[in-house]
């Protein structure tokens, strides 16, 4: 049935577009779409017939449930809740049936006008996405007579989702630390994308579409809160289960949590929350709020919608690039943050609010700003610190969209050699755009220790103090100061003596850091004399240099697919040789394991046009893709065989399932090396990432020079848990005894032929896994560059003999939790 509803003017007076009312929540259409009236009559009349659904105790707002279930909110004036009922006399009660034009509330216009910022009265339709607004009044209106709005229900939601079909209901106890903030909400949104059903999450009398990160955050759900979940549609059951699972997953609020404390006040010092540790001396550089002047009116809805889409495309592309680059560097903190930004850019409610702004005549920039700032106001007002900290992310998105629409308004800030960035709050992208070497510290008036800038500052090693309050904004550009993030204090007017003392302390800390670095360069030898190679996982020559700088003994895995993705065609043989040679050249005589292309599964390249598969992780991927595209595989093998010296190159093959594939590949290398007239051959290794490869390791080791355990995939295939499924993230643990047994079998098989085994999956970077892997006989650990000193330090404190005995016993345990609990007892420092 198609619902058409006509709403009449509730007061006499001029009609006002909602975007112009002086309240960001209504103006940003966050309460829904509608129209406002400047009241010139003193009795509020019902805009349609219906039932009074809610009536504020204070009489300033009510809802009417019209026929067909359409909910209409009428809000008299701005900030009128504060009048505590003075000036309002309700004439109806909740549950009353009312006729169109019937008096609802008597308003003392003079009294209200004196005490409220505005009398403008908003008539808003909740759930506005379901309707087309086919009529909107302009000009003067007569109360109870002039049509205000006409709306018609849309046939289906634009997301492609459909609520037609069975309904399922459930509950979830939210497991995410800090509740439903941006990253968990983005995971819920991701999970629901796989389904056609509509999913609604309900909490505290409010509802949110699970496809909207903004709506989910606006529920204000805290950790351990119970929410109701309703799914309706063809795949309701599965959608409900997926959303409940993601909601219940435990996740930490921030990476590498720090002890958060606000320093006690000290006279003459500015106190804040230490978000990233350290001590710095520097000069103030103000990064003030981005407040670009924008054209108010648009160039027509069509042109402005196109401007918005183009900006969204551009910013999405940039953010995706940021994610890829961060992943290549192994900077997961950074990539997670940008992934949350991507989810905000895809948020249907935010986009719908911006589009409504455009449709009512605003320019795309203003419409975006109003939609985003309204959401900022909602988040800031929820009383949840973690959600309030997401305001900086939203403002960052606003800035990026406006720059994409109208261009960069100004050059970047002029930096000192040691700059302390001072701002109300800092956008993550504002930080990553600046040269790291010139940023000595960060001081913000707002923000919190779990804000994304704080996470980035920790990842980049920049001392940061946040939530310092408005006094931070009185710091003047160029002023020298001492930032002691360890004590949570800023000394804004340091004396010469204090500056000298701080400089001495900074030098002492740097010397200690250098000592750690220097010892990282030495070999990692256990207490009983076993040498373990600590290598790095990299994507390019820059990473190789970073690895060497952190003391890596070798490159344990170069994922070559990063050379192939994000481009229109495959790299040429020459390009590839150049890239591989650059890595070898960056290593100062160390060896590099370079893996052949591992495309397919979660790594796609558009130019190969891989056929769609029902189960990509179980389809054409790894070496299977290589054999399916023999020219591409040959080009890569030739490019690898051209690097010098071949004695430092080790070729690694992904996704081998049995020895036939290995023999076939070795045959190809032999043939190509023969054609190229090479006397030398590089070593050839096999990834152990398919359970059959672990079980058949003895057969593989006969034909391979070494084995390298890809624990990420080996875990996924052993536990039958998708490594990309956020709902399973808490359970997909490489320390599962099933996996440990496979590793033991693989090491045993390799040792029969005197071959060594390394680990290049994320398991090698997990300090708790290190003693177990060493105990199982693993000889090489390939980790992310910044972790090399830590892992080496850890190895140096272990006894191989003890690790062996304990690892054997761990194989008998029955869960990953039991394994971890035992490791905590045995090696508390791990
Ligand atoms: C692995 O599977 O552990 C591995 C190192 O390969 P990737 O993560 O690239 O699939
Ligand atoms: Mg893998």
PDB file of N, CA and C in Angstrom, residues 507-577:
ATOM      1  N   UNK A 507      68.336  13.966  25.934  1.00  0.00           N
ATOM      2  CA  UNK A 507      69.545  13.307  25.424  1.00  0.00           C
ATOM      3  C   UNK A 507      69.744  11.951  26.113  1.00  0.00           C
ATOM      4  N   UNK A 508      69.439  11.909  27.434  1.00  0.00           N
ATOM      5  CA  UNK A 508      69.609  10.651  28.169  1.00  0.00           C
ATOM      6  C   UNK A 508      68.625   9.584  27.643  1.00  0.00           C
ATOM      7  N   UNK A 509      67.368  10.004  27.424  1.00  0.00           N
ATOM      8  CA  UNK A 509      66.369   9.059  26.912  1.00  0.00           C
ATOM      9  C   UNK A 509      66.749   8.558  25.518  1.00  0.00           C
ATOM     10  N   UNK A 510      67.270   9.493  24.717  1.00  0.00           N
ATOM     11  CA  UNK A 510      67.650   9.106  23.358  1.00  0.00           C
ATOM     12  C   UNK A 510      68.812   8.113  23.393  1.00  0.00           C
ATOM     13  N   UNK A 511      69.740   8.331  24.354  1.00  0.00           N
ATOM     14  CA  UNK A 511      70.893   7.419  24.454  1.00  0.00           C
ATOM     15  C   UNK A 511      70.413   6.014  24.829  1.00  0.00           C
ATOM     16  N   UNK A 512      69.435   5.956  25.747  1.00  0.00           N
ATOM     17  CA  UNK A 512      68.897   4.665  26.165  1.00  0.00           C
ATOM     18  C   UNK A 512      68.241   3.948  24.966  1.00  0.00           C
ATOM     19  N   UNK A 513      67.475   4.743  24.221  1.00  0.00           N
ATOM     20  CA  UNK A 513      66.807   4.204  23.019  1.00  0.00           C
ATOM     21  C   UNK A 513      67.853   3.677  22.032  1.00  0.00           C
ATOM     22  N   UNK A 514      68.927   4.469  21.881  1.00  0.00           N
ATOM     23  CA  UNK A 514      69.990   4.049  20.955  1.00  0.00           C
ATOM     24  C   UNK A 514      70.644   2.756  21.437  1.00  0.00           C
ATOM     25  N   UNK A 515      70.800   2.643  22.770  1.00  0.00           N
ATOM     26  CA  UNK A 515      71.430   1.431  23.310  1.00  0.00           C
ATOM     27  C   UNK A 515      70.564   0.209  22.983  1.00  0.00           C
ATOM     28  N   UNK A 516      69.243   0.389  23.166  1.00  0.00           N
ATOM     29  CA  UNK A 516      68.325  -0.719  22.819  1.00  0.00           C
ATOM     30  C   UNK A 516      68.436  -1.069  21.344  1.00  0.00           C
ATOM     31  N   UNK A 517      68.474   0.008  20.531  1.00  0.00           N
ATOM     32  CA  UNK A 517      68.595  -0.172  19.080  1.00  0.00           C
ATOM     33  C   UNK A 517      69.880  -0.910  18.752  1.00  0.00           C
ATOM     34  N   UNK A 518      70.970  -0.477  19.410  1.00  0.00           N
ATOM     35  CA  UNK A 518      72.283  -1.054  19.110  1.00  0.00           C
ATOM     36  C   UNK A 518      72.293  -2.524  19.472  1.00  0.00           C
ATOM     37  N   UNK A 519      71.679  -2.849  20.612  1.00  0.00           N
ATOM     38  CA  UNK A 519      71.700  -4.259  20.986  1.00  0.00           C
ATOM     39  C   UNK A 519      70.779  -5.045  20.053  1.00  0.00           C
ATOM     40  N   UNK A 520      69.795  -4.349  19.450  1.00  0.00           N
ATOM     41  CA  UNK A 520      68.904  -5.052  18.514  1.00  0.00           C
ATOM     42  C   UNK A 520      69.681  -5.527  17.294  1.00  0.00           C
ATOM     43  N   UNK A 521      70.770  -4.868  16.995  1.00  0.00           N
ATOM     44  CA  UNK A 521      71.526  -5.253  15.794  1.00  0.00           C
ATOM     45  C   UNK A 521      72.264  -6.574  15.998  1.00  0.00           C
ATOM     46  N   UNK A 522      72.563  -6.915  17.248  1.00  0.00           N
ATOM     47  CA  UNK A 522      73.269  -8.169  17.506  1.00  0.00           C
ATOM     48  C   UNK A 522      72.342  -9.360  17.301  1.00  0.00           C
ATOM     49  N   UNK A 523      72.899 -10.560  17.276  1.00  0.00           N
ATOM     50  CA  UNK A 523      72.055 -11.743  17.059  1.00  0.00           C
ATOM     51  C   UNK A 523      71.163 -12.018  18.264  1.00  0.00           C
ATOM     52  N   UNK A 524      70.046 -12.698  18.014  1.00  0.00           N
ATOM     53  CA  UNK A 524      69.160 -13.100  19.103  1.00  0.00           C
ATOM     54  C   UNK A 524      69.541 -14.529  19.476  1.00  0.00           C
ATOM     55  N   UNK A 525      70.209 -14.666  20.630  1.00  0.00           N
ATOM     56  CA  UNK A 525      70.686 -15.985  21.058  1.00  0.00           C
ATOM     57  C   UNK A 525      70.057 -16.303  22.405  1.00  0.00           C
ATOM     58  N   UNK A 526      69.484 -17.482  22.514  1.00  0.00           N
ATOM     59  CA  UNK A 526      68.815 -17.848  23.771  1.00  0.00           C
ATOM     60  C   UNK A 526      69.859 -18.037  24.878  1.00  0.00           C
ATOM     61  N   UNK A 527      69.367 -18.124  26.118  1.00  0.00           N
ATOM     62  CA  UNK A 527      70.274 -18.251  27.263  1.00  0.00           C
ATOM     63  C   UNK A 527      71.180 -19.473  27.123  1.00  0.00           C
ATOM     64  N   UNK A 528      70.652 -20.523  26.434  1.00  0.00           N
ATOM     65  CA  UNK A 528      71.471 -21.722  26.273  1.00  0.00           C
ATOM     66  C   UNK A 528      72.104 -21.822  24.887  1.00  0.00           C
ATOM     67  N   UNK A 529      72.248 -20.666  24.224  1.00  0.00           N
ATOM     68  CA  UNK A 529      73.118 -20.615  23.047  1.00  0.00           C
ATOM     69  C   UNK A 529      72.513 -20.918  21.686  1.00  0.00           C
ATOM     70  N   UNK A 530      71.165 -20.980  21.571  1.00  0.00           N
ATOM     71  CA  UNK A 530      70.574 -21.236  20.247  1.00  0.00           C
ATOM     72  C   UNK A 530      70.314 -19.904  19.535  1.00  0.00           C
ATOM     73  N   UNK A 531      70.773 -19.799  18.284  1.00  0.00           N
ATOM     74  CA  UNK A 531      70.573 -18.555  17.524  1.00  0.00           C
ATOM     75  C   UNK A 531      69.239 -18.616  16.790  1.00  0.00           C
ATOM     76  N   UNK A 532      68.439 -17.578  16.965  1.00  0.00           N
ATOM     77  CA  UNK A 532      67.153 -17.477  16.252  1.00  0.00           C
ATOM     78  C   UNK A 532      67.261 -16.270  15.325  1.00  0.00           C
ATOM     79  N   UNK A 533      66.950 -16.469  14.062  1.00  0.00           N
ATOM     80  CA  UNK A 533      67.010 -15.330  13.140  1.00  0.00           C
ATOM     81  C   UNK A 533      65.727 -14.509  13.303  1.00  0.00           C
ATOM     82  N   UNK A 534      65.889 -13.189  13.495  1.00  0.00           N
ATOM     83  CA  UNK A 534      64.708 -12.324  13.573  1.00  0.00           C
ATOM     84  C   UNK A 534      64.695 -11.454  12.317  1.00  0.00           C
ATOM     85  N   UNK A 535      63.743 -11.760  11.445  1.00  0.00           N
ATOM     86  CA  UNK A 535      63.670 -11.101  10.136  1.00  0.00           C
ATOM     87  C   UNK A 535      62.454 -10.179  10.108  1.00  0.00           C
ATOM     88  N   UNK A 536      62.253  -9.501   8.966  1.00  0.00           N
ATOM     89  CA  UNK A 536      61.100  -8.582   8.874  1.00  0.00           C
ATOM     90  C   UNK A 536      60.203  -8.912   7.692  1.00  0.00           C
ATOM     91  N   UNK A 537      58.922  -8.619   7.878  1.00  0.00           N
ATOM     92  CA  UNK A 537      57.949  -8.685   6.784  1.00  0.00           C
ATOM     93  C   UNK A 537      57.879  -7.294   6.154  1.00  0.00           C
ATOM     94  N   UNK A 538      58.000  -7.222   4.859  1.00  0.00           N
ATOM     95  CA  UNK A 538      58.032  -5.905   4.219  1.00  0.00           C
ATOM     96  C   UNK A 538      57.212  -5.911   2.930  1.00  0.00           C
ATOM     97  N   UNK A 539      57.043  -4.685   2.382  1.00  0.00           N
ATOM     98  CA  UNK A 539      56.351  -4.562   1.105  1.00  0.00           C
ATOM     99  C   UNK A 539      57.218  -3.857   0.077  1.00  0.00           C
ATOM    100  N   UNK A 540      58.268  -3.172   0.516  1.00  0.00           N
ATOM    101  CA  UNK A 540      59.092  -2.432  -0.452  1.00  0.00           C
ATOM    102  C   UNK A 540      60.462  -2.098   0.156  1.00  0.00           C
ATOM    103  N   UNK A 541      61.284  -1.395  -0.632  1.00  0.00           N
ATOM    104  CA  UNK A 541      62.660  -1.122  -0.201  1.00  0.00           C
ATOM    105  C   UNK A 541      62.703  -0.192   1.021  1.00  0.00           C
ATOM    106  N   UNK A 542      61.731   0.727   1.124  1.00  0.00           N
ATOM    107  CA  UNK A 542      61.693   1.624   2.295  1.00  0.00           C
ATOM    108  C   UNK A 542      61.533   0.808   3.573  1.00  0.00           C
ATOM    109  N   UNK A 543      60.616  -0.168   3.502  1.00  0.00           N
ATOM    110  CA  UNK A 543      60.406  -1.030   4.673  1.00  0.00           C
ATOM    111  C   UNK A 543      61.679  -1.812   4.974  1.00  0.00           C
ATOM    112  N   UNK A 544      62.386  -2.226   3.918  1.00  0.00           N
ATOM    113  CA  UNK A 544      63.615  -3.005   4.132  1.00  0.00           C
ATOM    114  C   UNK A 544      64.621  -2.156   4.901  1.00  0.00           C
ATOM    115  N   UNK A 545      64.733  -0.884   4.508  1.00  0.00           N
ATOM    116  CA  UNK A 545      65.660   0.024   5.224  1.00  0.00           C
ATOM    117  C   UNK A 545      65.218   0.190   6.681  1.00  0.00           C
ATOM    118  N   UNK A 546      63.906   0.341   6.875  1.00  0.00           N
ATOM    119  CA  UNK A 546      63.410   0.496   8.243  1.00  0.00           C
ATOM    120  C   UNK A 546      63.730  -0.754   9.068  1.00  0.00           C
ATOM    121  N   UNK A 547      63.577  -1.918   8.431  1.00  0.00           N
ATOM    122  CA  UNK A 547      63.877  -3.182   9.110  1.00  0.00           C
ATOM    123  C   UNK A 547      65.340  -3.235   9.534  1.00  0.00           C
ATOM    124  N   UNK A 548      66.213  -2.862   8.617  1.00  0.00           N
ATOM    125  CA  UNK A 548      67.646  -2.884   8.928  1.00  0.00           C
ATOM    126  C   UNK A 548      67.927  -1.912  10.083  1.00  0.00           C
ATOM    127  N   UNK A 549      67.309  -0.742  10.018  1.00  0.00           N
ATOM    128  CA  UNK A 549      67.530   0.256  11.070  1.00  0.00           C
ATOM    129  C   UNK A 549      67.084  -0.281  12.435  1.00  0.00           C
ATOM    130  N   UNK A 550      66.103  -1.164  12.448  1.00  0.00           N
ATOM    131  CA  UNK A 550      65.627  -1.717  13.716  1.00  0.00           C
ATOM    132  C   UNK A 550      66.339  -3.011  14.085  1.00  0.00           C
ATOM    133  N   UNK A 551      67.336  -3.392  13.320  1.00  0.00           N
ATOM    134  CA  UNK A 551      68.161  -4.543  13.709  1.00  0.00           C
ATOM    135  C   UNK A 551      67.757  -5.863  13.092  1.00  0.00           C
ATOM    136  N   UNK A 552      66.972  -5.828  12.017  1.00  0.00           N
ATOM    137  CA  UNK A 552      66.544  -7.103  11.411  1.00  0.00           C
ATOM    138  C   UNK A 552      67.740  -7.860  10.844  1.00  0.00           C
ATOM    139  N   UNK A 553      67.697  -9.207  10.963  1.00  0.00           N
ATOM    140  CA  UNK A 553      68.784 -10.035  10.427  1.00  0.00           C
ATOM    141  C   UNK A 553      68.594 -10.303   8.941  1.00  0.00           C
ATOM    142  N   UNK A 554      67.361 -10.170   8.460  1.00  0.00           N
ATOM    143  CA  UNK A 554      67.065 -10.505   7.058  1.00  0.00           C
ATOM    144  C   UNK A 554      65.644 -10.054   6.753  1.00  0.00           C
ATOM    145  N   UNK A 555      65.230 -10.236   5.498  1.00  0.00           N
ATOM    146  CA  UNK A 555      63.813 -10.078   5.164  1.00  0.00           C
ATOM    147  C   UNK A 555      63.217 -11.476   5.133  1.00  0.00           C
ATOM    148  N   UNK A 556      62.195 -11.687   5.944  1.00  0.00           N
ATOM    149  CA  UNK A 556      61.591 -13.016   6.022  1.00  0.00           C
ATOM    150  C   UNK A 556      60.417 -13.175   5.075  1.00  0.00           C
ATOM    151  N   UNK A 557      59.872 -12.045   4.614  1.00  0.00           N
ATOM    152  CA  UNK A 557      58.755 -12.108   3.656  1.00  0.00           C
ATOM    153  C   UNK A 557      58.584 -10.763   2.966  1.00  0.00           C
ATOM    154  N   UNK A 558      58.772 -10.770   1.638  1.00  0.00           N
ATOM    155  CA  UNK A 558      58.360  -9.609   0.842  1.00  0.00           C
ATOM    156  C   UNK A 558      57.118 -10.062   0.091  1.00  0.00           C
ATOM    157  N   UNK A 559      55.997  -9.406   0.404  1.00  0.00           N
ATOM    158  CA  UNK A 559      54.753  -9.770  -0.285  1.00  0.00           C
ATOM    159  C   UNK A 559      54.739  -9.009  -1.603  1.00  0.00           C
ATOM    160  N   UNK A 560      54.968  -9.696  -2.728  1.00  0.00           N
ATOM    161  CA  UNK A 560      55.086  -8.961  -3.994  1.00  0.00           C
ATOM    162  C   UNK A 560      53.746  -8.481  -4.533  1.00  0.00           C
ATOM    163  N   UNK A 561      52.646  -8.980  -3.962  1.00  0.00           N
ATOM    164  CA  UNK A 561      51.362  -8.539  -4.523  1.00  0.00           C
ATOM    165  C   UNK A 561      51.164  -7.027  -4.408  1.00  0.00           C
ATOM    166  N   UNK A 562      51.858  -6.397  -3.459  1.00  0.00           N
ATOM    167  CA  UNK A 562      51.693  -4.946  -3.310  1.00  0.00           C
ATOM    168  C   UNK A 562      52.224  -4.185  -4.530  1.00  0.00           C
ATOM    169  N   UNK A 563      53.081  -4.860  -5.305  1.00  0.00           N
ATOM    170  CA  UNK A 563      53.552  -4.253  -6.549  1.00  0.00           C
ATOM    171  C   UNK A 563      52.479  -4.340  -7.633  1.00  0.00           C
ATOM    172  N   UNK A 564      51.576  -5.284  -7.465  1.00  0.00           N
ATOM    173  CA  UNK A 564      50.611  -5.598  -8.525  1.00  0.00           C
ATOM    174  C   UNK A 564      49.244  -4.965  -8.315  1.00  0.00           C
ATOM    175  N   UNK A 565      48.904  -4.675  -7.026  1.00  0.00           N
ATOM    176  CA  UNK A 565      47.566  -4.132  -6.798  1.00  0.00           C
ATOM    177  C   UNK A 565      47.592  -2.614  -7.005  1.00  0.00           C
ATOM    178  N   UNK A 566      46.397  -2.013  -7.063  1.00  0.00           N
ATOM    179  CA  UNK A 566      46.295  -0.557  -7.216  1.00  0.00           C
ATOM    180  C   UNK A 566      46.873  -0.056  -8.510  1.00  0.00           C
ATOM    181  N   UNK A 567      46.756  -0.785  -9.571  1.00  0.00           N
ATOM    182  CA  UNK A 567      47.213  -0.292 -10.871  1.00  0.00           C
ATOM    183  C   UNK A 567      46.364  -0.914 -11.960  1.00  0.00           C
ATOM    184  N   UNK A 568      46.509  -0.381 -13.202  1.00  0.00           N
ATOM    185  CA  UNK A 568      45.633  -0.834 -14.284  1.00  0.00           C
ATOM    186  C   UNK A 568      46.157  -2.068 -14.998  1.00  0.00           C
ATOM    187  N   UNK A 569      47.483  -2.284 -14.947  1.00  0.00           N
ATOM    188  CA  UNK A 569      48.040  -3.475 -15.603  1.00  0.00           C
ATOM    189  C   UNK A 569      49.194  -4.003 -14.767  1.00  0.00           C
ATOM    190  N   UNK A 570      49.584  -5.235 -15.048  1.00  0.00           N
ATOM    191  CA  UNK A 570      50.657  -5.850 -14.253  1.00  0.00           C
ATOM    192  C   UNK A 570      51.966  -5.088 -14.480  1.00  0.00           C
ATOM    193  N   UNK A 571      52.852  -5.024 -13.481  1.00  0.00           N
ATOM    194  CA  UNK A 571      54.145  -4.374 -13.687  1.00  0.00           C
ATOM    195  C   UNK A 571      54.983  -5.169 -14.696  1.00  0.00           C
ATOM    196  N   UNK A 572      55.805  -4.483 -15.461  1.00  0.00           N
ATOM    197  CA  UNK A 572      56.639  -5.185 -16.453  1.00  0.00           C
ATOM    198  C   UNK A 572      57.744  -5.940 -15.717  1.00  0.00           C
ATOM    199  N   UNK A 573      58.417  -6.805 -16.477  1.00  0.00           N
ATOM    200  CA  UNK A 573      59.512  -7.577 -15.906  1.00  0.00           C
ATOM    201  C   UNK A 573      60.604  -6.625 -15.390  1.00  0.00           C
ATOM    202  N   UNK A 574      60.886  -5.583 -16.186  1.00  0.00           N
ATOM    203  CA  UNK A 574      61.929  -4.621 -15.780  1.00  0.00           C
ATOM    204  C   UNK A 574      61.557  -3.930 -14.466  1.00  0.00           C
ATOM    205  N   UNK A 575      60.305  -3.475 -14.422  1.00  0.00           N
ATOM    206  CA  UNK A 575      59.838  -2.798 -13.191  1.00  0.00           C
ATOM    207  C   UNK A 575      60.013  -3.711 -11.982  1.00  0.00           C
ATOM    208  N   UNK A 576      59.643  -4.968 -12.196  1.00  0.00           N
ATOM    209  CA  UNK A 576      59.735  -5.908 -11.073  1.00  0.00           C
ATOM    210  C   UNK A 576      61.185  -6.109 -10.645  1.00  0.00           C
ATOM    211  N   UNK A 577      62.065  -6.331 -11.632  1.00  0.00           N
ATOM    212  CA  UNK A 577      63.480  -6.550 -11.274  1.00  0.00           C
ATOM    213  C   UNK A 577      63.993  -5.361 -10.472  1.00  0.00           C
TER     214      UNK A 577
END
